[in-house]
Amino acid sequence: MAKLPILTAPDPRLKRKSAPVERVDDEVRWLMDDMLETMYAAPGIGLAAPQVGVLKRVIVLDIEREGTSTGPIRMANPEIVDVSDEDATSEEGCLSVPEHYSDVERPARVTVRYLDRDGESRDLACEGLLAKCVQHEIDHLDGVLFIDRISALKRNIILRKLVKARKEKEREAAEDDAAAAPRSRRKV
Ligand code: NI
């Protein structure tokens, strides 16, 4: 397994629609395992393939650490096949929107149909944190971030802060590189 770099907003790859996998083969299983390792290391409780730059409809989840015990869940081509009339509002965050959180309203319960790691079709009834998480991850497959579900004003504030933070990081990295570069290789 390998840990993969996680893209952060406003990376344009996070806004694209992912393609269904044709079948769950070894390549897809390796992707699922790499995504789980990446998610645990982050640490996070859910991750979608486009967050690691792979535009395939694959998500992983594990909300065991939040008191309920799902264990690692691997899903290919997940789709919501049933939603509750009742909505629930709760705070969301995202590994691709680091250090920002906001309340998001979604259906309180959903049923998701997906292919498991053996390519078998399964239905899973989700509520609470699992329902929120699975909807959040499926949104990623359609190029939707949780900040797209909040007010434009809040979204723009968060995006501006993310761009600023990235620029600062790049500047620091460039300064480190310049300091580390051997004198003979410096351009004049
Ligand atoms: Ni996310």
Coordinates of C-alpha atoms and ligand atoms in Angstrom, one line a residue:
M1 CA 0.0 0.0 0.0
A2 CA 1.1 3.6 -0.6
K3 CA 0.1 6.9 0.9
L4 CA -1.0 9.3 -1.8
P5 CA -0.9 13.2 -1.8
I6 CA -4.3 14.8 -1.2
L7 CA -5.4 17.6 -3.5
T8 CA -6.8 20.8 -1.8
A9 CA -9.3 23.3 -3.1
P10 CA -9.3 25.2 -5.4
D11 CA -7.6 22.5 -7.4
P12 CA -9.6 22.1 -10.7
R13 CA -9.5 18.3 -10.5
L14 CA -11.7 18.5 -7.5
K15 CA -14.4 20.1 -9.6
R16 CA -14.6 17.3 -12.3
K17 CA -17.0 14.5 -12.6
S18 CA -15.5 11.0 -12.0
A19 CA -16.1 8.1 -14.3
P20 CA -17.6 4.8 -13.2
V21 CA -15.3 1.8 -12.9
E22 CA -16.1 -0.9 -15.4
R23 CA -15.3 -3.7 -13.0
V24 CA -13.6 -4.1 -9.6
D25 CA -10.3 -5.5 -10.6
D26 CA -6.9 -5.6 -8.9
E27 CA -6.1 -2.0 -10.0
V28 CA -9.3 -0.8 -8.3
R29 CA -8.6 -2.8 -5.2
W30 CA -5.1 -1.4 -5.0
L31 CA -6.5 2.1 -5.4
M32 CA -9.0 1.4 -2.5
D33 CA -6.2 0.1 -0.3
D34 CA -4.0 3.1 -1.0
M35 CA -6.9 5.4 -0.3
L36 CA -7.6 3.8 3.0
E37 CA -3.9 4.1 4.0
T38 CA -4.0 7.8 2.9
M39 CA -7.2 8.4 4.8
Y40 CA -6.0 6.8 8.1
A41 CA -2.7 8.7 7.9
A42 CA -4.4 12.1 7.3
P43 CA -6.3 11.3 9.6
G44 CA -9.8 11.3 8.1
I45 CA -13.0 9.2 8.2
G46 CA -13.8 9.2 4.4
L47 CA -11.9 9.8 1.1
A48 CA -13.0 9.9 -2.5
A49 CA -10.6 9.0 -5.4
P50 CA -10.7 12.5 -7.0
Q51 CA -9.1 13.8 -3.8
V52 CA -6.0 11.8 -4.7
G53 CA -6.2 12.9 -8.4
V54 CA -7.9 9.7 -9.7
L55 CA -11.2 10.5 -11.5
K56 CA -12.9 7.2 -10.8
R57 CA -16.1 6.6 -8.8
V58 CA -14.4 5.0 -5.8
I59 CA -14.8 6.0 -2.1
V60 CA -13.6 4.6 1.2
L61 CA -14.9 5.2 4.7
D62 CA -14.2 4.1 8.3
I63 CA -16.0 5.8 11.0
E64 CA -15.0 3.3 13.7
R65 CA -13.0 5.9 15.5
E66 CA -16.2 8.0 16.0
G67 CA -17.8 5.5 18.4
T68 CA -19.7 3.5 15.8
S69 CA -18.0 0.5 14.3
T70 CA -18.1 0.3 10.5
G71 CA -14.5 -0.8 10.0
P72 CA -13.0 -0.1 6.6
I73 CA -15.7 0.3 3.8
R74 CA -14.7 0.2 0.1
M75 CA -17.2 1.3 -2.5
A76 CA -17.1 1.4 -6.3
N77 CA -19.8 3.2 -8.3
P78 CA -21.8 4.2 -5.1
E79 CA -25.2 5.7 -5.8
I80 CA -27.9 6.9 -3.5
V81 CA -31.0 4.8 -4.2
D82 CA -33.2 6.1 -1.3
V83 CA -33.3 9.2 0.9
S84 CA -35.3 10.1 4.0
D85 CA -37.8 13.0 3.9
E86 CA -36.2 14.2 7.1
D87 CA -33.0 16.3 6.8
A88 CA -30.2 16.7 9.3
T89 CA -27.8 19.6 9.7
S90 CA -24.3 19.0 11.1
E91 CA -20.8 20.3 10.8
E92 CA -18.6 19.0 8.0
G93 CA -15.0 19.3 7.2
C94 CA -12.9 17.8 4.3
L95 CA -9.3 16.8 3.8
S96 CA -9.4 18.8 0.6
V97 CA -10.6 22.0 2.5
P98 CA -8.1 21.8 5.4
E99 CA -8.9 23.6 8.6
H100 CA -12.4 24.8 7.6
Y101 CA -15.7 23.6 8.9
S102 CA -19.3 24.5 8.2
D103 CA -22.9 23.3 8.9
V104 CA -24.4 21.4 5.9
E105 CA -28.0 20.2 5.6
R106 CA -28.5 16.8 4.0
P107 CA -31.1 13.9 4.1
A108 CA -30.8 12.3 7.5
R109 CA -30.8 8.7 6.2
V110 CA -29.9 7.3 2.8
T111 CA -29.5 3.9 1.2
V112 CA -26.4 3.5 -0.9
R113 CA -25.9 0.9 -3.6
Y114 CA -22.3 0.0 -4.6
L115 CA -19.9 -2.6 -5.7
D116 CA -17.7 -4.0 -2.9
R117 CA -14.1 -5.1 -3.3
D118 CA -15.2 -8.4 -4.8
G119 CA -17.4 -6.6 -7.3
E120 CA -20.6 -7.7 -5.6
S121 CA -23.5 -5.3 -5.6
R122 CA -24.6 -4.3 -2.1
D123 CA -27.1 -2.0 -0.5
L124 CA -26.3 -0.3 2.8
A125 CA -28.7 1.7 4.9
C126 CA -26.9 4.6 6.5
E127 CA -27.9 7.0 9.2
G128 CA -26.1 9.6 11.4
L129 CA -22.4 10.2 10.7
L130 CA -22.3 7.4 8.1
A131 CA -25.1 8.9 6.1
K132 CA -23.5 12.3 6.2
C133 CA -20.1 10.9 5.2
V134 CA -21.3 8.7 2.4
Q135 CA -23.2 11.7 0.8
H136 CA -20.2 13.9 1.3
E137 CA -17.9 11.4 -0.5
I138 CA -20.4 10.8 -3.4
D139 CA -20.5 14.5 -3.9
H140 CA -16.8 14.5 -4.5
L141 CA -17.4 12.0 -7.4
D142 CA -19.6 14.7 -9.0
G143 CA -17.1 17.5 -8.4
V144 CA -19.0 18.9 -5.5
L145 CA -17.4 20.0 -2.2
F146 CA -19.2 20.7 1.0
I147 CA -18.4 24.4 0.5
D148 CA -20.5 24.3 -2.6
R149 CA -23.5 23.6 -0.3
I150 CA -23.0 26.7 1.9
S151 CA -23.5 30.4 1.2
A152 CA -21.4 31.9 -1.6
L153 CA -20.2 34.5 0.9
K154 CA -18.8 31.8 3.3
R155 CA -17.5 29.7 0.4
N156 CA -15.5 32.7 -1.0
I157 CA -14.0 33.5 2.3
I158 CA -12.8 29.9 2.8
L159 CA -11.4 29.8 -0.8
R160 CA -9.6 33.0 -0.4
K161 CA -8.0 31.8 2.8
L162 CA -7.0 28.5 1.1
V163 CA -5.3 30.3 -1.8
K164 CA -3.5 32.6 0.6
A165 CA -2.3 29.6 2.7
R166 CA -1.1 27.8 -0.4
K167 CA 0.8 30.9 -1.6
E168 CA 2.5 31.2 1.7
K169 CA 3.5 27.5 1.7
E170 CA 4.9 27.8 -1.9
R171 CA 6.9 30.9 -0.9
E172 CA 8.4 29.2 2.1
A173 CA 9.3 26.1 0.0
A174 CA 10.9 28.3 -2.7
E175 CA 13.0 30.1 0.0
D176 CA 14.1 26.7 1.4
D177 CA 15.0 25.6 -2.1
A178 CA 17.0 28.7 -2.8
A179 CA 18.8 28.4 0.5
A180 CA 19.6 24.7 -0.2
A181 CA 20.6 25.0 -3.9
P182 CA 24.3 24.8 -4.5
R183 CA 25.8 28.2 -5.6
S184 CA 27.0 26.9 -9.0
R185 CA 23.4 25.9 -10.0
R186 CA 21.9 29.3 -9.2
K187 CA 20.7 31.2 -12.2
V188 CA 21.8 34.9 -12.5
Ligands
NI1 NI -14.2 15.7 1.5

